[in-house]
Short mmCIF file of C-alpha atoms in Angstrom, two decimals:
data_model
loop_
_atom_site.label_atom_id
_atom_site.label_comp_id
_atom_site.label_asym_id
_atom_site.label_seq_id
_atom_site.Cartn_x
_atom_site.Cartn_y
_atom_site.Cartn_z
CA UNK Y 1 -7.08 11.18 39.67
CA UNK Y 2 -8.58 12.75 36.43
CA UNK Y 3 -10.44 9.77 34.71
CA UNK Y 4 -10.18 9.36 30.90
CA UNK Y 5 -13.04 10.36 28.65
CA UNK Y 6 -13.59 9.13 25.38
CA UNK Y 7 -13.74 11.74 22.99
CA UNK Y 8 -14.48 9.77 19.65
CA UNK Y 9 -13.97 6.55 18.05
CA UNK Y 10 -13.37 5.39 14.42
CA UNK Y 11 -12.91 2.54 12.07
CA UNK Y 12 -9.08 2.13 10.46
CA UNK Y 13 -10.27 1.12 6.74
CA UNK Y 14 -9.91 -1.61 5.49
CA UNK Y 15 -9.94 -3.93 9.11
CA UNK Y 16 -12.22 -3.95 11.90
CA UNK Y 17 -9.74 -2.11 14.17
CA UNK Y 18 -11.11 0.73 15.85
CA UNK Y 19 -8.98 3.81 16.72
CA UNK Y 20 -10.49 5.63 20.05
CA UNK Y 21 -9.50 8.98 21.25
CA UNK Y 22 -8.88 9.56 24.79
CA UNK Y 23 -8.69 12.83 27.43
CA UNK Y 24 -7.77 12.86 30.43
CA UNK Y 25 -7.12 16.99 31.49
CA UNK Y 26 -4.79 18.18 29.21
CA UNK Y 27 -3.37 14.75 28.06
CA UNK Y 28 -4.83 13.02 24.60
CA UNK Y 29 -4.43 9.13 24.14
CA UNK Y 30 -4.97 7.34 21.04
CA UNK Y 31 -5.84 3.51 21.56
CA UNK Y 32 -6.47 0.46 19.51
CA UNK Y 33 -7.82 -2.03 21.78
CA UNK Y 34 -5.60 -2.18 24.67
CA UNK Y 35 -2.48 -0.66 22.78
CA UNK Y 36 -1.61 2.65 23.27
CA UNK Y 37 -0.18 3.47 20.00
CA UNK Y 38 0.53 7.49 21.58
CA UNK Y 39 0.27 9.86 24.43
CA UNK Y 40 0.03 13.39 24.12
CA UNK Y 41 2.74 13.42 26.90
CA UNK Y 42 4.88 11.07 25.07
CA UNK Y 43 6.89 13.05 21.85
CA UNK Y 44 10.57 12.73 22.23
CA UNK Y 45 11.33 9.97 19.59
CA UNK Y 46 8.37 10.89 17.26
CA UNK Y 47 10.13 14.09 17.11
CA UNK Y 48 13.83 12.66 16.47
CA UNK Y 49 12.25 10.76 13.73
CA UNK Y 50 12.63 13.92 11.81
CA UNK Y 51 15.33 15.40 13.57
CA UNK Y 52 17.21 12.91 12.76
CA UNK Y 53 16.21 12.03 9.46
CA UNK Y 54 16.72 15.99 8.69
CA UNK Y 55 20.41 16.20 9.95
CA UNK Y 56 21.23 13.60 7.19
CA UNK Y 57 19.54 15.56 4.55
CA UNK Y 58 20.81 19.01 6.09
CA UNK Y 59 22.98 19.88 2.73
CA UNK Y 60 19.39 19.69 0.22
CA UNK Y 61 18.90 22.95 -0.07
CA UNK Y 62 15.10 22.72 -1.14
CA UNK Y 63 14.05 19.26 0.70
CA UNK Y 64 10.97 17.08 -0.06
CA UNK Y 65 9.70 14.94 2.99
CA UNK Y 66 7.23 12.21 2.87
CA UNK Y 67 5.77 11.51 6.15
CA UNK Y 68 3.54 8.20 6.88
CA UNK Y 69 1.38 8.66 9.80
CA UNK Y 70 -0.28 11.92 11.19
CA UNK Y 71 -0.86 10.84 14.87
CA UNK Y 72 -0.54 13.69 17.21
CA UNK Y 73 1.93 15.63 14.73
CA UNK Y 74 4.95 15.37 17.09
CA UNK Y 75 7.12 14.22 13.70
CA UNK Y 76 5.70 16.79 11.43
CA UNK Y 77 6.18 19.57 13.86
CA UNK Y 78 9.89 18.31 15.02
CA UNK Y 79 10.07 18.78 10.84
CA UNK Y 80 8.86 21.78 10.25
CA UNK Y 81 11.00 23.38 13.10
CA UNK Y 82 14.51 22.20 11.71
CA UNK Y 83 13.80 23.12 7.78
CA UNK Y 84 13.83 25.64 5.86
CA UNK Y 85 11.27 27.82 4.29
CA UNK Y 86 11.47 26.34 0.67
CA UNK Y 87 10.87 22.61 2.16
CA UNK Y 88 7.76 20.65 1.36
CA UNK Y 89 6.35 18.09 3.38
CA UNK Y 90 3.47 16.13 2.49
CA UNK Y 91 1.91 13.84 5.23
CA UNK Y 92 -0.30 10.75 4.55
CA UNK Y 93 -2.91 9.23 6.98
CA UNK Y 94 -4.77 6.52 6.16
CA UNK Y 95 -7.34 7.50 8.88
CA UNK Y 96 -9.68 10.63 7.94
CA UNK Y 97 -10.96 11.15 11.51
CA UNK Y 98 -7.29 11.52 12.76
CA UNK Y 99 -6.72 14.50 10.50
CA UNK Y 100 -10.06 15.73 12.16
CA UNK Y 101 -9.03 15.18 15.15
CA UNK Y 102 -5.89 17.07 14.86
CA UNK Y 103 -8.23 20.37 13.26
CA UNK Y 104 -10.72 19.54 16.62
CA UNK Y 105 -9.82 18.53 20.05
CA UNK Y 106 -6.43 18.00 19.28
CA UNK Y 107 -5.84 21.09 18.07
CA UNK Y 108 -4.32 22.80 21.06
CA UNK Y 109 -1.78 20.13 19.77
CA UNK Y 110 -1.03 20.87 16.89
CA UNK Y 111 -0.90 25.04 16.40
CA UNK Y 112 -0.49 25.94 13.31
CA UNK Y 113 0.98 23.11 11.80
CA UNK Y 114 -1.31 22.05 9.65
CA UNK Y 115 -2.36 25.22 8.12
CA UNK Y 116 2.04 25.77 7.41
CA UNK Y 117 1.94 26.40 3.75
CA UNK Y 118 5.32 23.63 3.61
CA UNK Y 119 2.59 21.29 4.19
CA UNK Y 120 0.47 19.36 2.20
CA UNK Y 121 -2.15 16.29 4.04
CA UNK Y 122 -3.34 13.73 2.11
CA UNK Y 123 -5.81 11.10 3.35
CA UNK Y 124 -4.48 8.04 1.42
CA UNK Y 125 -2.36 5.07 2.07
CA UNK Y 126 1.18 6.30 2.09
CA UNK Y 127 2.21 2.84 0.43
CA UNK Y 128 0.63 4.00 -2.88
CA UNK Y 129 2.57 7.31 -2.90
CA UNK Y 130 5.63 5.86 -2.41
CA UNK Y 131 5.05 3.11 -4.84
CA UNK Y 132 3.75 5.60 -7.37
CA UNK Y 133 6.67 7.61 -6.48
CA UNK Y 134 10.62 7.78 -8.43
CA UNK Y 135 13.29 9.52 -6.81
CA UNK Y 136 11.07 12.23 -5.68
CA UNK Y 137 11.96 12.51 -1.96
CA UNK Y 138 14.94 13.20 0.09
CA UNK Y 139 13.41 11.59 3.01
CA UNK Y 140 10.54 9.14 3.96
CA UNK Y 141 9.94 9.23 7.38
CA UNK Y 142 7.35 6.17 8.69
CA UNK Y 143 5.42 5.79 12.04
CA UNK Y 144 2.50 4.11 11.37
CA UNK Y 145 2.75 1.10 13.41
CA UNK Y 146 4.60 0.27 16.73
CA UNK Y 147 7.30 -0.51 14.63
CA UNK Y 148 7.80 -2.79 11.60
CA UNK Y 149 4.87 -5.14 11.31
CA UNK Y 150 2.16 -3.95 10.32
CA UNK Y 151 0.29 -3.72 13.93
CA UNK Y 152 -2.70 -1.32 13.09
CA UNK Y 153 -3.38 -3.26 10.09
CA UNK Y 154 -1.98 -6.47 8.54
CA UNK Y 155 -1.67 -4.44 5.19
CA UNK Y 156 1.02 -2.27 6.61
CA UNK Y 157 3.56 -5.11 6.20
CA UNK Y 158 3.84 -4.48 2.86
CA UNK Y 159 5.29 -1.46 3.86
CA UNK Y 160 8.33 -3.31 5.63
CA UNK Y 161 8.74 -6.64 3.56
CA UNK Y 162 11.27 -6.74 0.94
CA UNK Y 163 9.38 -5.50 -1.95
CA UNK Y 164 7.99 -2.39 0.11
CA UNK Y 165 11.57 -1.44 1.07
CA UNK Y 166 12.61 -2.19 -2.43
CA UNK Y 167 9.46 0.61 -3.74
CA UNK Y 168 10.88 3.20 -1.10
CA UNK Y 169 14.04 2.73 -2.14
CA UNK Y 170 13.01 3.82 -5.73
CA UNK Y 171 11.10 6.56 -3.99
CA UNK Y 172 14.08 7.96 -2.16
CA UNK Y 173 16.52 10.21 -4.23
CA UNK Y 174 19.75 9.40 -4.12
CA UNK Y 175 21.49 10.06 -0.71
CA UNK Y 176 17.81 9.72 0.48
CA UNK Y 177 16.97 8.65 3.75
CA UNK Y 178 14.14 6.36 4.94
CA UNK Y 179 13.44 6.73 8.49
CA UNK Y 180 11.63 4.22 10.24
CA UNK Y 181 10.09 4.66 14.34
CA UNK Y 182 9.71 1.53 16.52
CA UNK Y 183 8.39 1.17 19.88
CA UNK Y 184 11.60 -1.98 20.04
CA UNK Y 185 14.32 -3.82 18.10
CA UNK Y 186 14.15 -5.82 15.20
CA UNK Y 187 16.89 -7.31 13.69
CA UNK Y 188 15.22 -9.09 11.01
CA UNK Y 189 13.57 -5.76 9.63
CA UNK Y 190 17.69 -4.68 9.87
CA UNK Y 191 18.61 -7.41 7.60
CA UNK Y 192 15.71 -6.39 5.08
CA UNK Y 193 16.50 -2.66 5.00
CA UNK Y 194 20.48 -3.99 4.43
CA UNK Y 195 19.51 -6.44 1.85
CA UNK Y 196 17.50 -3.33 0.18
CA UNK Y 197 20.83 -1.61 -0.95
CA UNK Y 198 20.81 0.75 2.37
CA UNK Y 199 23.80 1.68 4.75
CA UNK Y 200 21.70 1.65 8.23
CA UNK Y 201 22.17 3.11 11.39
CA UNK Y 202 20.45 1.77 14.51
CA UNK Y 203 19.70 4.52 16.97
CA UNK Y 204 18.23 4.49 20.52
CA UNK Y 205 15.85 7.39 21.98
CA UNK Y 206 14.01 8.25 24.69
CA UNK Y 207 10.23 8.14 24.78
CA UNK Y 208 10.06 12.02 26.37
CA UNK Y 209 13.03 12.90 24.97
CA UNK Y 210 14.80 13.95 28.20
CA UNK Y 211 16.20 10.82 29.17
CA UNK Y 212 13.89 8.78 30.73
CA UNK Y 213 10.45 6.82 29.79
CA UNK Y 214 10.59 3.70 27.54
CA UNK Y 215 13.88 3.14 25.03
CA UNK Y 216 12.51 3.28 20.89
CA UNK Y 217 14.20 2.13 17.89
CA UNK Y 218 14.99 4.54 14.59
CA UNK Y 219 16.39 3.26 11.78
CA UNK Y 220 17.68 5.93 9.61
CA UNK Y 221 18.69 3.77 6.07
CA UNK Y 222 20.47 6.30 3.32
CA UNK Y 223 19.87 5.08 -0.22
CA UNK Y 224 23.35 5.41 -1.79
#
C-alpha cells in the first residue's frame, strides 16, 4: 500500500490546532490531530450541501451564495455546476494556507473553480460576514466543522448557538435558506435552528454519494 506523505502543515488562527495536509497517490487528506475532517475520495454530501440548498432557491433568478468553509471545494464546485451564469458566490476560509493549497497541490482538485468569475474568496471568518450582513443572501451554506459544534475551533460555536442562528437569519433574504453539513445528528442544534424562526428539513446522504460510505446530516432551514 501507498503510504501517506505529508505535504504541509498549518496553524488554524486563533487556537493551537494544526491543520496537516496529506497524499497518498492521487488521494488528499486533511487532518486535525487524529480527525479526518475530509478525503479527497469522500464528496457526495459536501456536494448535496449545495445541491440541495440550490433546488430550494431554484426560482432566484440572480442568486447570492455564502459559503463557510473552502476545504477541498466539493460544495463550491457542486454550486457552481447547478447555477446559473449571473450567480455569485463568495466563499470564506478562515485558514489562508487552505486557499493555497487548493491554487497548489490540490489543484488537480479543484480545476478552474476558483478562477470562475461567479466566485469571489475571502480569507476571513465567515461569522463576521454574516453578522455584518442584512438580507443579502439567498443561501448560506456552512461546513466548517464536523457538524454543529464548533470542532476545529471552540469559536465556531458561535456560529450554531442561538444568537449565531439568530445573525444568519438576518443574513438570509427572505425564503433564504441556511444549509448546514454534519458528519451526525443533532437534535438539539434542530431545536435551535426551529426556535430561530426556520421551517427545517432533516436530510440523510451518503458520504460518496452513490450509496454507500458513512450516513451525514444536512439541515436545510428556509427563513420564511
Amino acid at each position: 500500500m501507498i503510504p501517506w506523505e505529508k505535504l504541509d502543515t498549518t496553524r488554524i488562527p486563533g487556537t493551537d490546532g494544526e491543520l496537516r495536509l496529506m497524499r497518498r497517490g492521487t488521494e488528499f487528506s486533511i487532518m486535525l490531530g487524529t480527525n479526518e475532517l475530509m478525503n479527497s475520495r469522500l464528496s457526495g454530501s459536501e456536494a448535496a450541501l449545495a445541491t440541495l440548498a440550490a433546488k430550494k432557491i431554484e426560482s432566484v433568478k440572480n442568486p447570492h451564495l455564502l459559503i463557510g468553509g473552502l476545504g477541498m471545494g466539493f460544495t463550491l464546485r457542486a454550486a457552481l455546476g447547478v447555477l446559473g451564469t449571473k450567480a455569485r458566490i463568495v466563499v470564506a476560509e478562515l485558514v489562508p494556507s487552505v486557499v493555497a493549497w487548493a491554487r497548489g497541490p490540490m489543484a488537480v482538485i479543484f480545476g478552474d473553480s476558483l478562477n470562475d468569475p461567479r466566485v469571489s474568496i475571502r480569507e476571513m471568518d465567515v461569522t463576521k460576514i454574516i453578522q455584518s450582513s442584512r438580507t443579502t443572501f439567498d443561501a448560506i451554506l456552512l461546513d466548517v466543522d464536523n457538524g454543529p459544534e464548533g470542532l476545529t475551533r471552540q469559536a465556531n460555536d458561535g456560529l450554531y448557538d442561538s444568537s449565531g442562528l439568530g445573525a444568519a437569519y438576518a443574513a438570509l433574504r427572505p425564503g433564504g435558506v441556511l444549509a448546514v453539513w454534519s458528519s451526525g445528528p443533532n437534535p438539539a442544534f434542530a431545536k435551535r435552528l426551529r426556535g430561530a424562526g426556520f421551517d427545517v428539513n432533516e436530510v440523510n446522504v451518503r458520504a460518496t454519494g452513490r450509496g454507500g460510505g458513512a450516513r451525514h446530516i444536512i439541515w436545510i432551514a428556509v427563513r420564511a
